PDB file of C-alpha atoms in Angstrom:
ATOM      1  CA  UNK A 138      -0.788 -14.829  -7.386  1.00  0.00           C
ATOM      2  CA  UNK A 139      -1.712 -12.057  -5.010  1.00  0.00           C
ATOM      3  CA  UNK A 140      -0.188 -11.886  -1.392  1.00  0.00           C
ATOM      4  CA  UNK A 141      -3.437 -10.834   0.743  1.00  0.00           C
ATOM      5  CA  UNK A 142      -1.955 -10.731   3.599  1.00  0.00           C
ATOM      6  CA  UNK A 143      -4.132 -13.685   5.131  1.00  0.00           C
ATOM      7  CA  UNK A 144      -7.201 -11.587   3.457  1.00  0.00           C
ATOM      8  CA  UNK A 145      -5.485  -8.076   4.899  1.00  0.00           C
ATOM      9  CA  UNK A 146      -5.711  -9.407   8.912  1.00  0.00           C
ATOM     10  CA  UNK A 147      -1.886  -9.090   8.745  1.00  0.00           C
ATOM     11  CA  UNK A 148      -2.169  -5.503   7.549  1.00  0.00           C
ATOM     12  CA  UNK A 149      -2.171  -3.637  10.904  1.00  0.00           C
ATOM     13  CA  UNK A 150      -1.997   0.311   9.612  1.00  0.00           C
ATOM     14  CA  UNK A 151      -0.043   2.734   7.650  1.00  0.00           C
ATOM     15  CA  UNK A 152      -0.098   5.747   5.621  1.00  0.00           C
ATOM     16  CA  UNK A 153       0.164   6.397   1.616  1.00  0.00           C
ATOM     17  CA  UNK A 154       0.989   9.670   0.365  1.00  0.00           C
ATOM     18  CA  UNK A 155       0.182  10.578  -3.722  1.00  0.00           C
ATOM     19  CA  UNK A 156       1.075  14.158  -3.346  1.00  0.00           C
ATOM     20  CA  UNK A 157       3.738  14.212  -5.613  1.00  0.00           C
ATOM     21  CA  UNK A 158       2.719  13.648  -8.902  1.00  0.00           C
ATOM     22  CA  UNK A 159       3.839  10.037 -10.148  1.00  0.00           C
ATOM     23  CA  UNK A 160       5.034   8.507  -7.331  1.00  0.00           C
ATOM     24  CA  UNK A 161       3.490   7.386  -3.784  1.00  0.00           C
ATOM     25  CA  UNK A 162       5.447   7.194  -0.543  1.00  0.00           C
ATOM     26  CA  UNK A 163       4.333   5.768   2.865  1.00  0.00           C
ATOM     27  CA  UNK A 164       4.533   2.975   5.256  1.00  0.00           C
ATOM     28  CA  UNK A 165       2.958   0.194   6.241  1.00  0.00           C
ATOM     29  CA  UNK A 166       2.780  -1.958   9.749  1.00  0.00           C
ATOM     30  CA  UNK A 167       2.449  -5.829   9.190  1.00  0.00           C
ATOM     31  CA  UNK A 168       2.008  -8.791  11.698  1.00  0.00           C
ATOM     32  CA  UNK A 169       5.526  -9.987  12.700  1.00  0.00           C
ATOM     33  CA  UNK A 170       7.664  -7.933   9.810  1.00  0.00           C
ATOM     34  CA  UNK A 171       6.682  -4.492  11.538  1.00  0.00           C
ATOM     35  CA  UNK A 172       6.857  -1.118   9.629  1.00  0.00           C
ATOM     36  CA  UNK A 173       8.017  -1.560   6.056  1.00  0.00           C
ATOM     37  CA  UNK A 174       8.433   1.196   3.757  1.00  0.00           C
ATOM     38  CA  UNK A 175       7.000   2.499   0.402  1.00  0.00           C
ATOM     39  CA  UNK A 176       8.245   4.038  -2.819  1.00  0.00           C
ATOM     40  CA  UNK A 177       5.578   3.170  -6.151  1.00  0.00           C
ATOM     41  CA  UNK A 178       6.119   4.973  -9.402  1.00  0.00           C
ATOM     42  CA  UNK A 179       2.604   6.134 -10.625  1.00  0.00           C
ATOM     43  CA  UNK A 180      -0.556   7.692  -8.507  1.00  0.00           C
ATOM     44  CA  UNK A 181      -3.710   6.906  -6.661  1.00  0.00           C
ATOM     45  CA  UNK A 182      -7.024   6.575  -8.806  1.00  0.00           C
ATOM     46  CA  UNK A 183      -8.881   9.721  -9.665  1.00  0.00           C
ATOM     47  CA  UNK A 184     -11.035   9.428  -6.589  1.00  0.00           C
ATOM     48  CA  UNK A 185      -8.000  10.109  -4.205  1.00  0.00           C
ATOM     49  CA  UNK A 186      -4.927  11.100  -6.469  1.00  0.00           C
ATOM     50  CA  UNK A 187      -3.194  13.624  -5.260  1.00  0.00           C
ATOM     51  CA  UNK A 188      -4.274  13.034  -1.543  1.00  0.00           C
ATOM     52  CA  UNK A 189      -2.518  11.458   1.319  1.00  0.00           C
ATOM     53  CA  UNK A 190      -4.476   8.181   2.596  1.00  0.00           C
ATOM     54  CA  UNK A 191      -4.276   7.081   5.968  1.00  0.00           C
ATOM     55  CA  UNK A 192      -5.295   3.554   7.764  1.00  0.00           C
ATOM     56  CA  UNK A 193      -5.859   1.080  10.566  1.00  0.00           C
ATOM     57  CA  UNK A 194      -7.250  -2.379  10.437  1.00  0.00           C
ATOM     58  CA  UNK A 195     -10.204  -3.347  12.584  1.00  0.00           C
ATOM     59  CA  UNK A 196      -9.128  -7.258  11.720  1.00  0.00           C
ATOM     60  CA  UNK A 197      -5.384  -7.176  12.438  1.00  0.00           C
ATOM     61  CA  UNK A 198      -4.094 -10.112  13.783  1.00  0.00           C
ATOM     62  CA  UNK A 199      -0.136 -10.454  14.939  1.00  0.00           C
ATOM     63  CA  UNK A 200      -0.643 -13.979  13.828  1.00  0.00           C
ATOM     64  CA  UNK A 201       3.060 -16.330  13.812  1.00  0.00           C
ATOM     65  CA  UNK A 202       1.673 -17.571  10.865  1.00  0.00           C
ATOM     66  CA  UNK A 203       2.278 -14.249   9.221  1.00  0.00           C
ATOM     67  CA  UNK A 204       5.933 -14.526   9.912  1.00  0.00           C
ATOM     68  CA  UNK A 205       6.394 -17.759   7.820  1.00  0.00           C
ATOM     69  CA  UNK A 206       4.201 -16.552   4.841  1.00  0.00           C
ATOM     70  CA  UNK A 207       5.428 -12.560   5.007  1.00  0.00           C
ATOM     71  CA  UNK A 208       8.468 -12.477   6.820  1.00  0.00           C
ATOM     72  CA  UNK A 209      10.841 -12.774   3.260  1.00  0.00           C
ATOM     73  CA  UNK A 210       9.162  -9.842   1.678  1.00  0.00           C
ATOM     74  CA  UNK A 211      11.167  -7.100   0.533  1.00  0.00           C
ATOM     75  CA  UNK A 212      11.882  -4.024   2.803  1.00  0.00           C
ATOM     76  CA  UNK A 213      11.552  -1.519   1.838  1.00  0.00           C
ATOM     77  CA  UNK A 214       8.641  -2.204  -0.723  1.00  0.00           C
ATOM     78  CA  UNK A 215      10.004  -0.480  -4.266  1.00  0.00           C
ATOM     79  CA  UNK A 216       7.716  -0.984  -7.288  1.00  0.00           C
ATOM     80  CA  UNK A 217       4.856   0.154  -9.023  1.00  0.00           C
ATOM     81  CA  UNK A 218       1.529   1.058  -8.605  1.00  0.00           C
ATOM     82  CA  UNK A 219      -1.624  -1.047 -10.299  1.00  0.00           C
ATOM     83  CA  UNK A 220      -4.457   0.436  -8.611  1.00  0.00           C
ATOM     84  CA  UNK A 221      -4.723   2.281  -5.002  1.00  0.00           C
ATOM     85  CA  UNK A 222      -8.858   3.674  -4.891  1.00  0.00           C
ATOM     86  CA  UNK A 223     -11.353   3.899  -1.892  1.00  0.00           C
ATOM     87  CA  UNK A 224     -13.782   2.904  -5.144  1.00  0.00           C
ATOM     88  CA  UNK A 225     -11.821   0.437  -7.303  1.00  0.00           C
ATOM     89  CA  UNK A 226     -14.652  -0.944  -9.561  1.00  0.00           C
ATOM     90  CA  UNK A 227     -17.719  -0.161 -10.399  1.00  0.00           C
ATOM     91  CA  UNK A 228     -19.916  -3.717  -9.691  1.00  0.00           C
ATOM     92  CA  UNK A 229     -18.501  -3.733  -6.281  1.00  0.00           C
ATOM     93  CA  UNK A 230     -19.160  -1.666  -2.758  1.00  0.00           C
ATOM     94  CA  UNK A 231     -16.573   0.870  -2.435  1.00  0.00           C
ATOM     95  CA  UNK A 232     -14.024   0.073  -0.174  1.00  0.00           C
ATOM     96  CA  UNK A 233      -9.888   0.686   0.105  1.00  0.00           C
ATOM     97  CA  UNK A 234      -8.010  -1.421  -1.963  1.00  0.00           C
ATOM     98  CA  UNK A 235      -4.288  -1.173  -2.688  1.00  0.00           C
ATOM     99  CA  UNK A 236      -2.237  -3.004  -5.332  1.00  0.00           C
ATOM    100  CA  UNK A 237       1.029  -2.972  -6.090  1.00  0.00           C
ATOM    101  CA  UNK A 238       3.953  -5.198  -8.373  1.00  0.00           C
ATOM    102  CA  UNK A 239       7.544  -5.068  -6.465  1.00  0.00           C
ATOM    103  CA  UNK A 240      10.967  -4.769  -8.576  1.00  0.00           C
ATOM    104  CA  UNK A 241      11.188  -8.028  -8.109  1.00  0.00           C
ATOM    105  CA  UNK A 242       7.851  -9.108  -9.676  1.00  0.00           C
ATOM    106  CA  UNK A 243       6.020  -9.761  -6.577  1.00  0.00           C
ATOM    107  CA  UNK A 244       2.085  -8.813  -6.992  1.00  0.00           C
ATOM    108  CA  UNK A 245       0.746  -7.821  -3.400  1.00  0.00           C
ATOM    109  CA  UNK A 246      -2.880  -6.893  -2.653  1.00  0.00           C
ATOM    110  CA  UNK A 247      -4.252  -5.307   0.381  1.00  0.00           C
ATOM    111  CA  UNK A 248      -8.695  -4.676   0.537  1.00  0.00           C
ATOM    112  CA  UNK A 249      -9.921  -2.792   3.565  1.00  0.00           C
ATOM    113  CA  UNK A 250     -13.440  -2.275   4.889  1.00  0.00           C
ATOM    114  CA  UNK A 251     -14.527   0.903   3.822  1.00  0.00           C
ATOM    115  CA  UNK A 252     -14.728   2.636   7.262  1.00  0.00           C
ATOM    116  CA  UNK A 253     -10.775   1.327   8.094  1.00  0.00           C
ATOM    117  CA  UNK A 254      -9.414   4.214   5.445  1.00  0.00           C
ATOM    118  CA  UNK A 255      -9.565   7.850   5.016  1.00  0.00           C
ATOM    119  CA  UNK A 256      -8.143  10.802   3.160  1.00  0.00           C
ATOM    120  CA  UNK A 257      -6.150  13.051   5.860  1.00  0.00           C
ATOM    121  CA  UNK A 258      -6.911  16.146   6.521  1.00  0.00           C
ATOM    122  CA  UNK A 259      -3.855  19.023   5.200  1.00  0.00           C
ATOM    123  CA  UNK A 260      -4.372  20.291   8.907  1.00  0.00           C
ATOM    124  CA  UNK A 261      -3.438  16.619  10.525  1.00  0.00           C
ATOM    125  CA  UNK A 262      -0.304  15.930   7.894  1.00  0.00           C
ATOM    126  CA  UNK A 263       2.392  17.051  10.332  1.00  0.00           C
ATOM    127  CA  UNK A 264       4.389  13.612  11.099  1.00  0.00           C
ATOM    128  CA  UNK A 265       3.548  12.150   8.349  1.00  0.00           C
ATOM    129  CA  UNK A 266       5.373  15.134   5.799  1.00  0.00           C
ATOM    130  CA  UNK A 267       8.345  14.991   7.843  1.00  0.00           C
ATOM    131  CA  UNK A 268       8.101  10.498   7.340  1.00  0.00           C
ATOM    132  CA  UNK A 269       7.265  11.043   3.715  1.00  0.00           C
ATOM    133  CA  UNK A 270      10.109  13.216   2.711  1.00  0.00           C
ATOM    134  CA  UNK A 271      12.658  10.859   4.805  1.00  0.00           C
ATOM    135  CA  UNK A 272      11.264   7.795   2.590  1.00  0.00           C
ATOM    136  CA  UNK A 273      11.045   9.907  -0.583  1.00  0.00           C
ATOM    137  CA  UNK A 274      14.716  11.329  -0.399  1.00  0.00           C
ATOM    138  CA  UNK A 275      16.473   7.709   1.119  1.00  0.00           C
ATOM    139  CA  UNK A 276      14.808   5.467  -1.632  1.00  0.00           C
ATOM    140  CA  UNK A 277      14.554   7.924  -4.839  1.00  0.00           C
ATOM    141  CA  UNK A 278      17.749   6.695  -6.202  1.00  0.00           C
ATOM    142  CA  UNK A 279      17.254   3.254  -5.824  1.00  0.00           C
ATOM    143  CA  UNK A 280      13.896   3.122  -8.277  1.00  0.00           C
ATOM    144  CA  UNK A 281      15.300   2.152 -11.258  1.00  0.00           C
ATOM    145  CA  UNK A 282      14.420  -1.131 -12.760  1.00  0.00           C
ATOM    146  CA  UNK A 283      10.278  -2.136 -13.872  1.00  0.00           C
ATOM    147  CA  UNK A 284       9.064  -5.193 -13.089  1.00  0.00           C
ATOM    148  CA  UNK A 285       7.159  -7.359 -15.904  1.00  0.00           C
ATOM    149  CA  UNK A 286       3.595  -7.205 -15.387  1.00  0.00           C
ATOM    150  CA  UNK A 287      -0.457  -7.871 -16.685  1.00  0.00           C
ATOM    151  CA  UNK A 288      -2.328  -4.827 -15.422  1.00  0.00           C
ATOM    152  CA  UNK A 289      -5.684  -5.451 -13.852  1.00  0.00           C
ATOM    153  CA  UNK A 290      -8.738  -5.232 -15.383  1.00  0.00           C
ATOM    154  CA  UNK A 291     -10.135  -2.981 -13.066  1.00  0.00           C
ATOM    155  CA  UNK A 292     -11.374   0.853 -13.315  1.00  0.00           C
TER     156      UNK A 292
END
């Protein structure tokens, strides 16, 4: 089963970066755990590969709740992509959705409104260069193992 993230309100903001072909750094700010960091093997769909994504939750909540149901979760977050796309499928409204399998096998899931994610502008990637190489160059050697997994059936 997916970890939502009590349906993404525990998903308070973050950045994913894709410009490095194959992998995907960033970080990402949850209720209670705080900022966790990123390293997926693969890219973003077609509609964003290649791009770095940045975004911030209109429905964040820094529930306690979160604590209990989150707080174990790996940090940093090592694994690999499923499907990362501000249009994910075709039957649905396009919106930012981000999916991801840990080494350990955990499946997590996080779907934004569509106005709560953008693509940042090369002019405004300043901090966030200097955050991705950190992540990039602390957790490159430690991506090793693949976790067993069903791909989605979505585009």
């Amino acid at each position: 089963m997916a970890q939502k993230f009590g349906n993404g309100r525990w998903v308070q903001e973050g950045f994913l970066d894709n410009r490095v072909d194959g992998t995907i750094v960033g970080q990402i700010v949850f209720a209670v755990v705080g900022p966790v960091d990123v390293y997926l093997r693969g890219n973003f769909k077609a509609d964003i590969a290649g791009q770095v994504i940045q975004f911030r939750n209109r429905r964040f909540e820094d529930e306690d709740l979160a604590g209990q149901v989150i707080g174990d979760m790996e940090r940093p977050q090592i694994g690999d992509v499923n499907l990362i796309s501000f249009d994910p499928h075709p039957n649905l409204t396009p919106h930012p959705y981000i999916e991801w399998f840990s080494t350990r096998k955990n499946h997590y899931r996080i779907e934004l409104e569509p106005a709560d994610a953008w693509i940042v502008p090369a002019s405004e990637v300043g901090e966030i260069d200097r955050v991705s190489r950190t992540i990039r160059e602390a957790l490159a050697g430690r991506v090793t193992e693949r976790p067993n997994r069903e791909s989605t059936d979505w585009v």
